[in-house]
Amino acid sequence: MDAAKPVSTPLPKNANICTHGSVKFEDPNLYHSVCGALQYLHLTRPDIAVVVNKVCQYMHNPFVEHWDLVKRILRYLKHTVHYGLVFRPSADTTLHAYSDSDWAGSLDDRRSTSGYGNYFGSNRISWSARKQKTVSKSSTEVEYKGIAIATSELIWLQSLLHALQYKFQHYGVTIWVRLI
């Protein structure tokens, strides 16, 4: 992949990836190995969390289309090799959460994916992107579930800071949701 052309997004805009593809991938061990490495990498690269989650759903039965998606992630990583988490001192001690969800984004089971990023001041301290456990009937329900997931993480973070006897200079929690 050294000579591969870099791309600016880890997932194509209108990617319709499902369980079955046209041709089975000939080397499942290679697929498993690269996906496993991407799972470790996404711990420090939250920008690839959603797409790594997606490719790992097909580890049991990869097709060429799934491998193409893995290669696109690698091309994206080549383009963004200098990206990473940076922690800077900040006077702002407010917890913030940003949440977003898609509605019935999985073509296989029609479940939605929710994601959030939690910030302590200007520093991202936790994030997640995963499929919701149930199928939602509306986009409003999906967004509500996404907000609930992000809120439960914020409550846990507050209790952790309280257990560490952190003294807030001012107190506030903000949740931002992008509605389409």
mmCIF file of C-alpha atoms in Angstrom:
data_model
loop_
_atom_site.group_PDB
_atom_site.id
_atom_site.type_symbol
_atom_site.label_atom_id
_atom_site.label_comp_id
_atom_site.label_asym_id
_atom_site.label_seq_id
_atom_site.Cartn_x
_atom_site.Cartn_y
_atom_site.Cartn_z
ATOM 1 C CA MET A 1 0.000 0.000 0.000
ATOM 2 C CA ASP A 2 3.058 2.312 -0.053
ATOM 3 C CA ALA A 3 2.324 3.381 -3.626
ATOM 4 C CA ALA A 4 -1.422 3.708 -3.038
ATOM 5 C CA LYS A 5 -3.137 7.004 -3.761
ATOM 6 C CA PRO A 6 -4.215 8.721 -0.498
ATOM 7 C CA VAL A 7 -7.894 9.596 0.060
ATOM 8 C CA SER A 8 -9.414 12.265 2.295
ATOM 9 C CA THR A 9 -12.241 10.191 3.838
ATOM 10 C CA PRO A 10 -12.134 6.684 5.361
ATOM 11 C CA LEU A 11 -15.531 5.735 3.944
ATOM 12 C CA PRO A 12 -17.004 6.612 0.544
ATOM 13 C CA LYS A 13 -19.993 8.958 0.756
ATOM 14 C CA ASN A 14 -22.606 6.525 -0.551
ATOM 15 C CA ALA A 15 -21.061 3.226 0.523
ATOM 16 C CA ASN A 16 -23.648 0.442 0.503
ATOM 17 C CA ILE A 17 -21.803 -2.414 2.158
ATOM 18 C CA CYS A 18 -23.711 -5.557 3.083
ATOM 19 C CA THR A 19 -22.894 -9.083 4.257
ATOM 20 C CA HIS A 20 -22.828 -10.676 0.828
ATOM 21 C CA GLY A 21 -20.612 -9.518 -1.982
ATOM 22 C CA SER A 22 -19.818 -10.676 -5.480
ATOM 23 C CA VAL A 23 -16.616 -12.687 -4.879
ATOM 24 C CA LYS A 24 -15.238 -14.194 -1.666
ATOM 25 C CA PHE A 25 -11.927 -12.743 -0.533
ATOM 26 C CA GLU A 26 -9.213 -15.333 -1.189
ATOM 27 C CA ASP A 27 -7.096 -14.746 1.957
ATOM 28 C CA PRO A 28 -9.309 -14.432 5.070
ATOM 29 C CA ASN A 29 -6.230 -14.550 7.340
ATOM 30 C CA LEU A 30 -4.904 -11.361 5.739
ATOM 31 C CA TYR A 31 -8.309 -9.728 6.228
ATOM 32 C CA HIS A 32 -8.379 -10.777 9.914
ATOM 33 C CA SER A 33 -4.829 -9.570 10.485
ATOM 34 C CA VAL A 34 -5.351 -6.119 8.966
ATOM 35 C CA CYS A 35 -8.746 -5.644 10.680
ATOM 36 C CA GLY A 36 -7.189 -6.645 14.016
ATOM 37 C CA ALA A 37 -4.446 -4.070 13.558
ATOM 38 C CA LEU A 38 -7.056 -1.431 12.683
ATOM 39 C CA GLN A 39 -8.953 -2.269 15.883
ATOM 40 C CA TYR A 40 -5.868 -1.390 17.914
ATOM 41 C CA LEU A 41 -5.182 1.714 15.870
ATOM 42 C CA HIS A 42 -8.669 3.149 16.307
ATOM 43 C CA LEU A 43 -7.985 3.471 20.059
ATOM 44 C CA THR A 44 -5.906 6.546 19.233
ATOM 45 C CA ARG A 45 -7.649 7.498 15.976
ATOM 46 C CA PRO A 46 -11.354 8.116 16.698
ATOM 47 C CA ASP A 47 -11.814 9.341 13.122
ATOM 48 C CA ILE A 48 -11.725 5.746 11.872
ATOM 49 C CA ALA A 49 -13.864 4.172 14.619
ATOM 50 C CA VAL A 50 -17.071 3.876 12.556
ATOM 51 C CA VAL A 51 -15.497 2.399 9.449
ATOM 52 C CA VAL A 52 -13.311 -0.027 11.453
ATOM 53 C CA ASN A 53 -16.463 -1.162 13.249
ATOM 54 C CA LYS A 54 -18.031 -1.735 9.835
ATOM 55 C CA VAL A 55 -15.209 -3.853 8.362
ATOM 56 C CA CYS A 56 -14.926 -5.925 11.531
ATOM 57 C CA GLN A 57 -18.562 -6.987 11.162
ATOM 58 C CA TYR A 58 -17.518 -9.029 8.119
ATOM 59 C CA MET A 59 -14.472 -10.802 9.547
ATOM 60 C CA HIS A 60 -16.264 -14.157 9.620
ATOM 61 C CA ASN A 61 -16.987 -14.112 5.866
ATOM 62 C CA PRO A 62 -15.096 -11.393 3.948
ATOM 63 C CA PHE A 63 -15.812 -10.568 0.323
ATOM 64 C CA VAL A 64 -13.727 -8.525 -2.125
ATOM 65 C CA GLU A 65 -15.955 -5.474 -1.490
ATOM 66 C CA HIS A 66 -15.083 -5.665 2.218
ATOM 67 C CA TRP A 67 -11.365 -5.869 1.408
ATOM 68 C CA ASP A 68 -11.724 -2.820 -0.841
ATOM 69 C CA LEU A 69 -13.125 -0.937 2.142
ATOM 70 C CA VAL A 70 -10.170 -2.056 4.304
ATOM 71 C CA LYS A 71 -7.775 -0.817 1.619
ATOM 72 C CA ARG A 72 -9.593 2.519 1.550
ATOM 73 C CA ILE A 73 -9.027 2.859 5.309
ATOM 74 C CA LEU A 74 -5.320 2.237 4.741
ATOM 75 C CA ARG A 75 -5.269 4.849 1.972
ATOM 76 C CA TYR A 76 -7.000 7.307 4.326
ATOM 77 C CA LEU A 77 -4.424 6.564 7.029
ATOM 78 C CA LYS A 78 -1.655 7.297 4.537
ATOM 79 C CA HIS A 79 -3.262 10.699 3.879
ATOM 80 C CA THR A 80 -3.700 11.465 7.598
ATOM 81 C CA VAL A 81 -0.564 9.903 9.088
ATOM 82 C CA HIS A 82 0.045 12.977 11.250
ATOM 83 C CA TYR A 83 -3.440 12.968 12.808
ATOM 84 C CA GLY A 84 -3.835 11.890 16.413
ATOM 85 C CA LEU A 85 -5.036 12.921 19.817
ATOM 86 C CA VAL A 86 -3.519 16.066 21.280
ATOM 87 C CA PHE A 87 -4.119 17.102 24.866
ATOM 88 C CA ARG A 88 -3.603 20.750 25.717
ATOM 89 C CA PRO A 89 -4.010 22.630 28.984
ATOM 90 C CA SER A 90 -7.379 24.343 29.123
ATOM 91 C CA ALA A 91 -9.055 26.667 31.594
ATOM 92 C CA ASP A 92 -12.406 25.271 30.455
ATOM 93 C CA THR A 93 -13.440 22.390 32.732
ATOM 94 C CA THR A 94 -16.853 21.763 31.219
ATOM 95 C CA LEU A 95 -17.805 18.323 30.013
ATOM 96 C CA HIS A 96 -19.165 18.392 26.458
ATOM 97 C CA ALA A 97 -20.615 15.587 24.358
ATOM 98 C CA TYR A 98 -21.299 15.532 20.637
ATOM 99 C CA SER A 99 -23.643 12.842 19.412
ATOM 100 C CA ASP A 100 -24.826 11.693 16.002
ATOM 101 C CA SER A 101 -26.702 8.684 14.658
ATOM 102 C CA ASP A 102 -27.798 7.295 11.341
ATOM 103 C CA TRP A 103 -31.172 5.693 10.816
ATOM 104 C CA ALA A 104 -31.264 2.076 9.639
ATOM 105 C CA GLY A 105 -27.774 2.441 8.183
ATOM 106 C CA SER A 106 -27.017 -1.285 8.108
ATOM 107 C CA LEU A 107 -28.378 -2.932 4.986
ATOM 108 C CA ASP A 108 -28.190 -6.354 6.649
ATOM 109 C CA ASP A 109 -30.262 -5.866 9.803
ATOM 110 C CA ARG A 110 -31.584 -2.253 9.481
ATOM 111 C CA ARG A 111 -30.052 -1.302 12.819
ATOM 112 C CA SER A 112 -28.705 2.191 13.315
ATOM 113 C CA THR A 113 -25.240 3.323 14.313
ATOM 114 C CA SER A 114 -24.708 5.899 17.059
ATOM 115 C CA GLY A 115 -21.547 7.700 17.922
ATOM 116 C CA TYR A 116 -20.404 10.264 20.420
ATOM 117 C CA GLY A 117 -17.321 12.164 21.447
ATOM 118 C CA ASN A 118 -16.859 13.478 24.973
ATOM 119 C CA TYR A 119 -14.664 16.454 25.717
ATOM 120 C CA PHE A 120 -13.234 17.792 28.937
ATOM 121 C CA GLY A 121 -12.698 21.398 28.018
ATOM 122 C CA SER A 122 -11.119 21.274 24.566
ATOM 123 C CA ASN A 123 -9.674 17.764 24.957
ATOM 124 C CA ARG A 124 -11.449 14.666 23.691
ATOM 125 C CA ILE A 125 -11.366 12.091 26.470
ATOM 126 C CA SER A 126 -13.709 9.356 25.259
ATOM 127 C CA TRP A 127 -15.607 8.320 22.146
ATOM 128 C CA SER A 128 -17.587 5.459 20.756
ATOM 129 C CA ALA A 129 -19.285 4.396 17.556
ATOM 130 C CA ARG A 130 -21.387 1.250 17.481
ATOM 131 C CA LYS A 131 -24.597 -0.280 16.286
ATOM 132 C CA GLN A 132 -27.640 0.206 18.443
ATOM 133 C CA LYS A 133 -29.019 -2.946 20.045
ATOM 134 C CA THR A 134 -32.512 -2.629 18.569
ATOM 135 C CA VAL A 135 -34.122 -1.528 15.322
ATOM 136 C CA SER A 136 -35.625 1.964 15.574
ATOM 137 C CA LYS A 137 -38.882 3.046 13.960
ATOM 138 C CA SER A 138 -37.883 6.649 13.273
ATOM 139 C CA SER A 139 -34.901 8.942 12.987
ATOM 140 C CA THR A 140 -36.088 10.750 16.111
ATOM 141 C CA GLU A 141 -35.945 7.509 18.105
ATOM 142 C CA VAL A 142 -32.444 6.827 16.789
ATOM 143 C CA GLU A 143 -31.202 10.268 17.814
ATOM 144 C CA TYR A 144 -32.830 9.927 21.244
ATOM 145 C CA LYS A 145 -31.074 6.585 21.812
ATOM 146 C CA GLY A 146 -27.781 8.145 20.692
ATOM 147 C CA ILE A 147 -28.238 11.018 23.152
ATOM 148 C CA ALA A 148 -29.069 8.536 25.932
ATOM 149 C CA ILE A 149 -25.875 6.584 25.245
ATOM 150 C CA ALA A 150 -23.764 9.766 25.250
ATOM 151 C CA THR A 151 -25.471 11.012 28.419
ATOM 152 C CA SER A 152 -24.811 7.780 30.301
ATOM 153 C CA GLU A 153 -21.114 8.115 29.431
ATOM 154 C CA LEU A 154 -21.135 11.734 30.662
ATOM 155 C CA ILE A 155 -22.706 10.668 33.947
ATOM 156 C CA TRP A 156 -20.020 8.024 34.361
ATOM 157 C CA LEU A 157 -17.297 10.603 33.635
ATOM 158 C CA GLN A 158 -18.806 12.963 36.215
ATOM 159 C CA SER A 159 -18.802 10.202 38.832
ATOM 160 C CA LEU A 160 -15.194 9.332 37.949
ATOM 161 C CA LEU A 161 -14.097 12.947 38.376
ATOM 162 C CA HIS A 162 -16.023 13.110 41.650
ATOM 163 C CA ALA A 163 -14.313 9.903 42.874
ATOM 164 C CA LEU A 164 -10.950 11.459 41.965
ATOM 165 C CA GLN A 165 -12.042 14.444 44.090
ATOM 166 C CA TYR A 166 -11.718 16.816 41.165
ATOM 167 C CA LYS A 167 -12.965 20.295 42.065
ATOM 168 C CA PHE A 168 -14.834 21.993 39.232
ATOM 169 C CA GLN A 169 -14.221 25.723 38.886
ATOM 170 C CA HIS A 170 -17.584 25.921 37.192
ATOM 171 C CA TYR A 171 -19.962 23.142 36.369
ATOM 172 C CA GLY A 172 -21.812 22.388 33.197
ATOM 173 C CA VAL A 173 -22.630 19.634 30.793
ATOM 174 C CA THR A 174 -23.484 20.259 27.162
ATOM 175 C CA ILE A 175 -24.728 17.774 24.597
ATOM 176 C CA TRP A 176 -24.630 18.711 20.920
ATOM 177 C CA VAL A 177 -26.661 16.710 18.457
ATOM 178 C CA ARG A 178 -26.614 17.067 14.701
ATOM 179 C CA LEU A 179 -30.086 16.536 13.291
ATOM 180 C CA ILE A 180 -30.516 16.016 9.584
#
